[in-house]
């Protein structure tokens, strides 16, 4: 599973660039140059997805990039989003039982934060997945 969210990068007539996400309508930002716009894109994506997770709202699966630039939310939000996607609508109680842990402990994995690698490995295994870490 990959959570690279594509966005459009539109030059503005007065300089700078407007960033709008394809799958997350409320996530948009700008930057004076492409590098700054890219940095700001990751920041706003992180914030919007964190709010959606905290509210229990749906997280959209990213569309294919199709040549567009992509942004990734920060690692804490990525982990929560990946657990959310892997659950595929299964209740948290099922995840907690499969992990041999409490419901609140399983719930913490679905909220932005700093889960340990061990916690993520256990959750992935309980969901029939394998944790893979990469640097890009």
mmCIF file with all atom_site columns, C-alpha atoms in Angstrom:
data_model
loop_
_atom_site.group_PDB
_atom_site.id
_atom_site.type_symbol
_atom_site.label_atom_id
_atom_site.label_alt_id
_atom_site.label_comp_id
_atom_site.label_asym_id
_atom_site.label_entity_id
_atom_site.label_seq_id
_atom_site.pdbx_PDB_ins_code
_atom_site.Cartn_x
_atom_site.Cartn_y
_atom_site.Cartn_z
_atom_site.occupancy
_atom_site.B_iso_or_equiv
_atom_site.pdbx_formal_charge
_atom_site.auth_seq_id
_atom_site.auth_comp_id
_atom_site.auth_asym_id
_atom_site.auth_atom_id
_atom_site.pdbx_PDB_model_num
ATOM 1   C CA . UNK A 1 1   ? 0.000   0.000   0.000   1.00 0.00 ? 1   UNK A CA 1
ATOM 2   C CA . UNK A 1 2   ? 1.269   3.404   -0.894  1.00 0.00 ? 2   UNK A CA 1
ATOM 3   C CA . UNK A 1 3   ? -0.069  6.691   0.370   1.00 0.00 ? 3   UNK A CA 1
ATOM 4   C CA . UNK A 1 4   ? 1.409   9.103   -2.139  1.00 0.00 ? 4   UNK A CA 1
ATOM 5   C CA . UNK A 1 5   ? -1.298  11.678  -2.740  1.00 0.00 ? 5   UNK A CA 1
ATOM 6   C CA . UNK A 1 6   ? -1.118  13.442  -6.137  1.00 0.00 ? 6   UNK A CA 1
ATOM 7   C CA . UNK A 1 7   ? -1.616  17.142  -6.437  1.00 0.00 ? 7   UNK A CA 1
ATOM 8   C CA . UNK A 1 8   ? -1.705  19.765  -9.131  1.00 0.00 ? 8   UNK A CA 1
ATOM 9   C CA . UNK A 1 9   ? 0.900   22.497  -9.186  1.00 0.00 ? 9   UNK A CA 1
ATOM 10  C CA . UNK A 1 10  ? -0.447  25.584  -10.908 1.00 0.00 ? 10  UNK A CA 1
ATOM 11  C CA . UNK A 1 11  ? 1.737   28.633  -11.591 1.00 0.00 ? 11  UNK A CA 1
ATOM 12  C CA . UNK A 1 12  ? 0.082   31.860  -10.459 1.00 0.00 ? 12  UNK A CA 1
ATOM 13  C CA . UNK A 1 13  ? 0.081   35.057  -12.523 1.00 0.00 ? 13  UNK A CA 1
ATOM 14  C CA . UNK A 1 14  ? 1.556   37.047  -9.628  1.00 0.00 ? 14  UNK A CA 1
ATOM 15  C CA . UNK A 1 15  ? 4.277   34.442  -9.013  1.00 0.00 ? 15  UNK A CA 1
ATOM 16  C CA . UNK A 1 16  ? 4.381   31.324  -6.922  1.00 0.00 ? 16  UNK A CA 1
ATOM 17  C CA . UNK A 1 17  ? 2.435   28.110  -7.242  1.00 0.00 ? 17  UNK A CA 1
ATOM 18  C CA . UNK A 1 18  ? -0.958  26.897  -6.066  1.00 0.00 ? 18  UNK A CA 1
ATOM 19  C CA . UNK A 1 19  ? -1.155  23.308  -4.798  1.00 0.00 ? 19  UNK A CA 1
ATOM 20  C CA . UNK A 1 20  ? -4.471  21.435  -4.842  1.00 0.00 ? 20  UNK A CA 1
ATOM 21  C CA . UNK A 1 21  ? -4.858  17.768  -3.951  1.00 0.00 ? 21  UNK A CA 1
ATOM 22  C CA . UNK A 1 22  ? -6.770  15.501  -6.297  1.00 0.00 ? 22  UNK A CA 1
ATOM 23  C CA . UNK A 1 23  ? -8.306  13.309  -3.576  1.00 0.00 ? 23  UNK A CA 1
ATOM 24  C CA . UNK A 1 24  ? -8.479  15.658  -0.594  1.00 0.00 ? 24  UNK A CA 1
ATOM 25  C CA . UNK A 1 25  ? -10.467 18.713  -1.657  1.00 0.00 ? 25  UNK A CA 1
ATOM 26  C CA . UNK A 1 26  ? -9.927  20.690  1.524   1.00 0.00 ? 26  UNK A CA 1
ATOM 27  C CA . UNK A 1 27  ? -6.136  20.313  1.274   1.00 0.00 ? 27  UNK A CA 1
ATOM 28  C CA . UNK A 1 28  ? -4.584  23.156  -0.667  1.00 0.00 ? 28  UNK A CA 1
ATOM 29  C CA . UNK A 1 29  ? -1.640  25.491  -0.177  1.00 0.00 ? 29  UNK A CA 1
ATOM 30  C CA . UNK A 1 30  ? 0.879   27.541  -2.104  1.00 0.00 ? 30  UNK A CA 1
ATOM 31  C CA . UNK A 1 31  ? 4.563   28.267  -2.310  1.00 0.00 ? 31  UNK A CA 1
ATOM 32  C CA . UNK A 1 32  ? 6.906   30.865  -3.781  1.00 0.00 ? 32  UNK A CA 1
ATOM 33  C CA . UNK A 1 33  ? 8.660   28.151  -5.812  1.00 0.00 ? 33  UNK A CA 1
ATOM 34  C CA . UNK A 1 34  ? 8.130   24.457  -6.602  1.00 0.00 ? 34  UNK A CA 1
ATOM 35  C CA . UNK A 1 35  ? 10.324  23.283  -3.727  1.00 0.00 ? 35  UNK A CA 1
ATOM 36  C CA . UNK A 1 36  ? 8.464   25.369  -1.167  1.00 0.00 ? 36  UNK A CA 1
ATOM 37  C CA . UNK A 1 37  ? 5.112   24.340  -2.652  1.00 0.00 ? 37  UNK A CA 1
ATOM 38  C CA . UNK A 1 38  ? 6.121   20.673  -2.359  1.00 0.00 ? 38  UNK A CA 1
ATOM 39  C CA . UNK A 1 39  ? 7.145   21.106  1.287   1.00 0.00 ? 39  UNK A CA 1
ATOM 40  C CA . UNK A 1 40  ? 3.914   22.956  2.071   1.00 0.00 ? 40  UNK A CA 1
ATOM 41  C CA . UNK A 1 41  ? 1.912   20.259  0.275   1.00 0.00 ? 41  UNK A CA 1
ATOM 42  C CA . UNK A 1 42  ? 3.206   17.569  2.647   1.00 0.00 ? 42  UNK A CA 1
ATOM 43  C CA . UNK A 1 43  ? 2.493   19.791  5.651   1.00 0.00 ? 43  UNK A CA 1
ATOM 44  C CA . UNK A 1 44  ? -1.109  20.568  4.700   1.00 0.00 ? 44  UNK A CA 1
ATOM 45  C CA . UNK A 1 45  ? -1.776  16.950  3.717   1.00 0.00 ? 45  UNK A CA 1
ATOM 46  C CA . UNK A 1 46  ? -0.517  15.802  7.116   1.00 0.00 ? 46  UNK A CA 1
ATOM 47  C CA . UNK A 1 47  ? -2.778  18.273  8.905   1.00 0.00 ? 47  UNK A CA 1
ATOM 48  C CA . UNK A 1 48  ? -5.921  17.501  6.934   1.00 0.00 ? 48  UNK A CA 1
ATOM 49  C CA . UNK A 1 49  ? -5.524  13.722  7.194   1.00 0.00 ? 49  UNK A CA 1
ATOM 50  C CA . UNK A 1 50  ? -4.769  13.996  10.936  1.00 0.00 ? 50  UNK A CA 1
ATOM 51  C CA . UNK A 1 51  ? -8.012  15.914  11.457  1.00 0.00 ? 51  UNK A CA 1
ATOM 52  C CA . UNK A 1 52  ? -9.971  13.349  9.432   1.00 0.00 ? 52  UNK A CA 1
ATOM 53  C CA . UNK A 1 53  ? -8.459  10.518  11.495  1.00 0.00 ? 53  UNK A CA 1
ATOM 54  C CA . UNK A 1 54  ? -9.248  12.268  14.788  1.00 0.00 ? 54  UNK A CA 1
ATOM 55  C CA . UNK A 1 55  ? -12.851 12.818  13.696  1.00 0.00 ? 55  UNK A CA 1
ATOM 56  C CA . UNK A 1 56  ? -13.221 9.246   12.433  1.00 0.00 ? 56  UNK A CA 1
ATOM 57  C CA . UNK A 1 57  ? -13.898 10.474  8.895   1.00 0.00 ? 57  UNK A CA 1
ATOM 58  C CA . UNK A 1 58  ? -13.110 8.469   5.782   1.00 0.00 ? 58  UNK A CA 1
ATOM 59  C CA . UNK A 1 59  ? -9.618  8.698   4.357   1.00 0.00 ? 59  UNK A CA 1
ATOM 60  C CA . UNK A 1 60  ? -9.590  8.523   0.553   1.00 0.00 ? 60  UNK A CA 1
ATOM 61  C CA . UNK A 1 61  ? -7.317  6.068   -1.190  1.00 0.00 ? 61  UNK A CA 1
ATOM 62  C CA . UNK A 1 62  ? -4.867  8.066   -3.323  1.00 0.00 ? 62  UNK A CA 1
ATOM 63  C CA . UNK A 1 63  ? -5.479  8.222   -7.057  1.00 0.00 ? 63  UNK A CA 1
ATOM 64  C CA . UNK A 1 64  ? -2.683  7.206   -9.417  1.00 0.00 ? 64  UNK A CA 1
ATOM 65  C CA . UNK A 1 65  ? -0.192  10.030  -9.851  1.00 0.00 ? 65  UNK A CA 1
ATOM 66  C CA . UNK A 1 66  ? -0.342  9.922   -13.675 1.00 0.00 ? 66  UNK A CA 1
ATOM 67  C CA . UNK A 1 67  ? 2.719   12.171  -13.898 1.00 0.00 ? 67  UNK A CA 1
ATOM 68  C CA . UNK A 1 68  ? 1.550   14.635  -11.260 1.00 0.00 ? 68  UNK A CA 1
ATOM 69  C CA . UNK A 1 69  ? 3.707   15.443  -8.223  1.00 0.00 ? 69  UNK A CA 1
ATOM 70  C CA . UNK A 1 70  ? 2.850   13.570  -5.016  1.00 0.00 ? 70  UNK A CA 1
ATOM 71  C CA . UNK A 1 71  ? 3.086   14.308  -1.310  1.00 0.00 ? 71  UNK A CA 1
ATOM 72  C CA . UNK A 1 72  ? 3.255   12.000  1.674   1.00 0.00 ? 72  UNK A CA 1
ATOM 73  C CA . UNK A 1 73  ? 1.896   12.832  5.128   1.00 0.00 ? 73  UNK A CA 1
ATOM 74  C CA . UNK A 1 74  ? 4.319   12.575  8.046   1.00 0.00 ? 74  UNK A CA 1
ATOM 75  C CA . UNK A 1 75  ? 5.179   9.143   9.394   1.00 0.00 ? 75  UNK A CA 1
ATOM 76  C CA . UNK A 1 76  ? 2.749   9.204   12.329  1.00 0.00 ? 76  UNK A CA 1
ATOM 77  C CA . UNK A 1 77  ? -0.171  9.988   10.035  1.00 0.00 ? 77  UNK A CA 1
ATOM 78  C CA . UNK A 1 78  ? 1.068   7.501   7.411   1.00 0.00 ? 78  UNK A CA 1
ATOM 79  C CA . UNK A 1 79  ? 1.059   4.713   10.000  1.00 0.00 ? 79  UNK A CA 1
ATOM 80  C CA . UNK A 1 80  ? -2.491  5.508   11.129  1.00 0.00 ? 80  UNK A CA 1
ATOM 81  C CA . UNK A 1 81  ? -3.758  5.761   7.537   1.00 0.00 ? 81  UNK A CA 1
ATOM 82  C CA . UNK A 1 82  ? -2.136  2.458   6.559   1.00 0.00 ? 82  UNK A CA 1
ATOM 83  C CA . UNK A 1 83  ? -3.689  0.673   9.546   1.00 0.00 ? 83  UNK A CA 1
ATOM 84  C CA . UNK A 1 84  ? -7.043  2.233   8.635   1.00 0.00 ? 84  UNK A CA 1
ATOM 85  C CA . UNK A 1 85  ? -6.746  1.016   5.025   1.00 0.00 ? 85  UNK A CA 1
ATOM 86  C CA . UNK A 1 86  ? -5.586  -2.472  6.059   1.00 0.00 ? 86  UNK A CA 1
ATOM 87  C CA . UNK A 1 87  ? -8.528  -2.923  8.450   1.00 0.00 ? 87  UNK A CA 1
ATOM 88  C CA . UNK A 1 88  ? -10.899 -2.691  5.466   1.00 0.00 ? 88  UNK A CA 1
ATOM 89  C CA . UNK A 1 89  ? -13.830 -1.769  7.674   1.00 0.00 ? 89  UNK A CA 1
ATOM 90  C CA . UNK A 1 90  ? -13.226 -4.489  10.251  1.00 0.00 ? 90  UNK A CA 1
ATOM 91  C CA . UNK A 1 91  ? -13.990 -3.389  13.814  1.00 0.00 ? 91  UNK A CA 1
ATOM 92  C CA . UNK A 1 92  ? -11.208 -2.314  16.141  1.00 0.00 ? 92  UNK A CA 1
ATOM 93  C CA . UNK A 1 93  ? -12.232 -5.015  18.587  1.00 0.00 ? 93  UNK A CA 1
ATOM 94  C CA . UNK A 1 94  ? -11.225 -7.622  15.991  1.00 0.00 ? 94  UNK A CA 1
ATOM 95  C CA . UNK A 1 95  ? -7.808  -5.983  15.576  1.00 0.00 ? 95  UNK A CA 1
ATOM 96  C CA . UNK A 1 96  ? -7.352  -5.781  19.364  1.00 0.00 ? 96  UNK A CA 1
ATOM 97  C CA . UNK A 1 97  ? -8.226  -9.479  19.799  1.00 0.00 ? 97  UNK A CA 1
ATOM 98  C CA . UNK A 1 98  ? -5.906  -10.533 16.971  1.00 0.00 ? 98  UNK A CA 1
ATOM 99  C CA . UNK A 1 99  ? -3.077  -8.494  18.508  1.00 0.00 ? 99  UNK A CA 1
ATOM 100 C CA . UNK A 1 100 ? -3.792  -9.755  22.023  1.00 0.00 ? 100 UNK A CA 1
ATOM 101 C CA . UNK A 1 101 ? -4.176  -6.210  23.302  1.00 0.00 ? 101 UNK A CA 1
ATOM 102 C CA . UNK A 1 102 ? -6.835  -3.858  24.597  1.00 0.00 ? 102 UNK A CA 1
ATOM 103 C CA . UNK A 1 103 ? -9.309  -1.916  22.483  1.00 0.00 ? 103 UNK A CA 1
ATOM 104 C CA . UNK A 1 104 ? -7.754  1.450   23.523  1.00 0.00 ? 104 UNK A CA 1
ATOM 105 C CA . UNK A 1 105 ? -4.303  0.206   22.486  1.00 0.00 ? 105 UNK A CA 1
ATOM 106 C CA . UNK A 1 106 ? -5.642  -0.818  19.080  1.00 0.00 ? 106 UNK A CA 1
ATOM 107 C CA . UNK A 1 107 ? -7.461  2.503   18.755  1.00 0.00 ? 107 UNK A CA 1
ATOM 108 C CA . UNK A 1 108 ? -4.212  4.420   19.337  1.00 0.00 ? 108 UNK A CA 1
ATOM 109 C CA . UNK A 1 109 ? -2.821  2.788   16.187  1.00 0.00 ? 109 UNK A CA 1
ATOM 110 C CA . UNK A 1 110 ? -5.585  4.400   14.148  1.00 0.00 ? 110 UNK A CA 1
ATOM 111 C CA . UNK A 1 111 ? -4.795  7.902   15.416  1.00 0.00 ? 111 UNK A CA 1
ATOM 112 C CA . UNK A 1 112 ? -1.865  10.081  14.393  1.00 0.00 ? 112 UNK A CA 1
ATOM 113 C CA . UNK A 1 113 ? 1.031   9.539   16.724  1.00 0.00 ? 113 UNK A CA 1
ATOM 114 C CA . UNK A 1 114 ? 4.231   7.655   17.138  1.00 0.00 ? 114 UNK A CA 1
ATOM 115 C CA . UNK A 1 115 ? 3.597   3.922   17.213  1.00 0.00 ? 115 UNK A CA 1
ATOM 116 C CA . UNK A 1 116 ? 6.627   1.735   17.644  1.00 0.00 ? 116 UNK A CA 1
ATOM 117 C CA . UNK A 1 117 ? 7.872   -0.514  14.869  1.00 0.00 ? 117 UNK A CA 1
ATOM 118 C CA . UNK A 1 118 ? 6.967   -3.495  17.042  1.00 0.00 ? 118 UNK A CA 1
ATOM 119 C CA . UNK A 1 119 ? 3.371   -2.247  17.409  1.00 0.00 ? 119 UNK A CA 1
ATOM 120 C CA . UNK A 1 120 ? 3.096   -1.710  13.666  1.00 0.00 ? 120 UNK A CA 1
ATOM 121 C CA . UNK A 1 121 ? 4.511   -5.181  12.942  1.00 0.00 ? 121 UNK A CA 1
ATOM 122 C CA . UNK A 1 122 ? 1.986   -6.768  15.319  1.00 0.00 ? 122 UNK A CA 1
ATOM 123 C CA . UNK A 1 123 ? -0.895  -4.815  13.809  1.00 0.00 ? 123 UNK A CA 1
ATOM 124 C CA . UNK A 1 124 ? 0.183   -5.672  10.265  1.00 0.00 ? 124 UNK A CA 1
ATOM 125 C CA . UNK A 1 125 ? 0.458   -9.365  11.116  1.00 0.00 ? 125 UNK A CA 1
ATOM 126 C CA . UNK A 1 126 ? -2.964  -9.312  12.805  1.00 0.00 ? 126 UNK A CA 1
ATOM 127 C CA . UNK A 1 127 ? -4.405  -7.827  9.604   1.00 0.00 ? 127 UNK A CA 1
ATOM 128 C CA . UNK A 1 128 ? -2.714  -10.421 7.399   1.00 0.00 ? 128 UNK A CA 1
ATOM 129 C CA . UNK A 1 129 ? -0.164  -7.891  6.150   1.00 0.00 ? 129 UNK A CA 1
ATOM 130 C CA . UNK A 1 130 ? 3.584   -7.423  6.355   1.00 0.00 ? 130 UNK A CA 1
ATOM 131 C CA . UNK A 1 131 ? 5.269   -4.205  7.479   1.00 0.00 ? 131 UNK A CA 1
ATOM 132 C CA . UNK A 1 132 ? 7.712   -2.887  4.886   1.00 0.00 ? 132 UNK A CA 1
ATOM 133 C CA . UNK A 1 133 ? 9.735   0.271   5.460   1.00 0.00 ? 133 UNK A CA 1
ATOM 134 C CA . UNK A 1 134 ? 11.433  2.156   2.651   1.00 0.00 ? 134 UNK A CA 1
ATOM 135 C CA . UNK A 1 135 ? 13.230  5.414   2.103   1.00 0.00 ? 135 UNK A CA 1
ATOM 136 C CA . UNK A 1 136 ? 12.475  7.414   -1.016  1.00 0.00 ? 136 UNK A CA 1
#
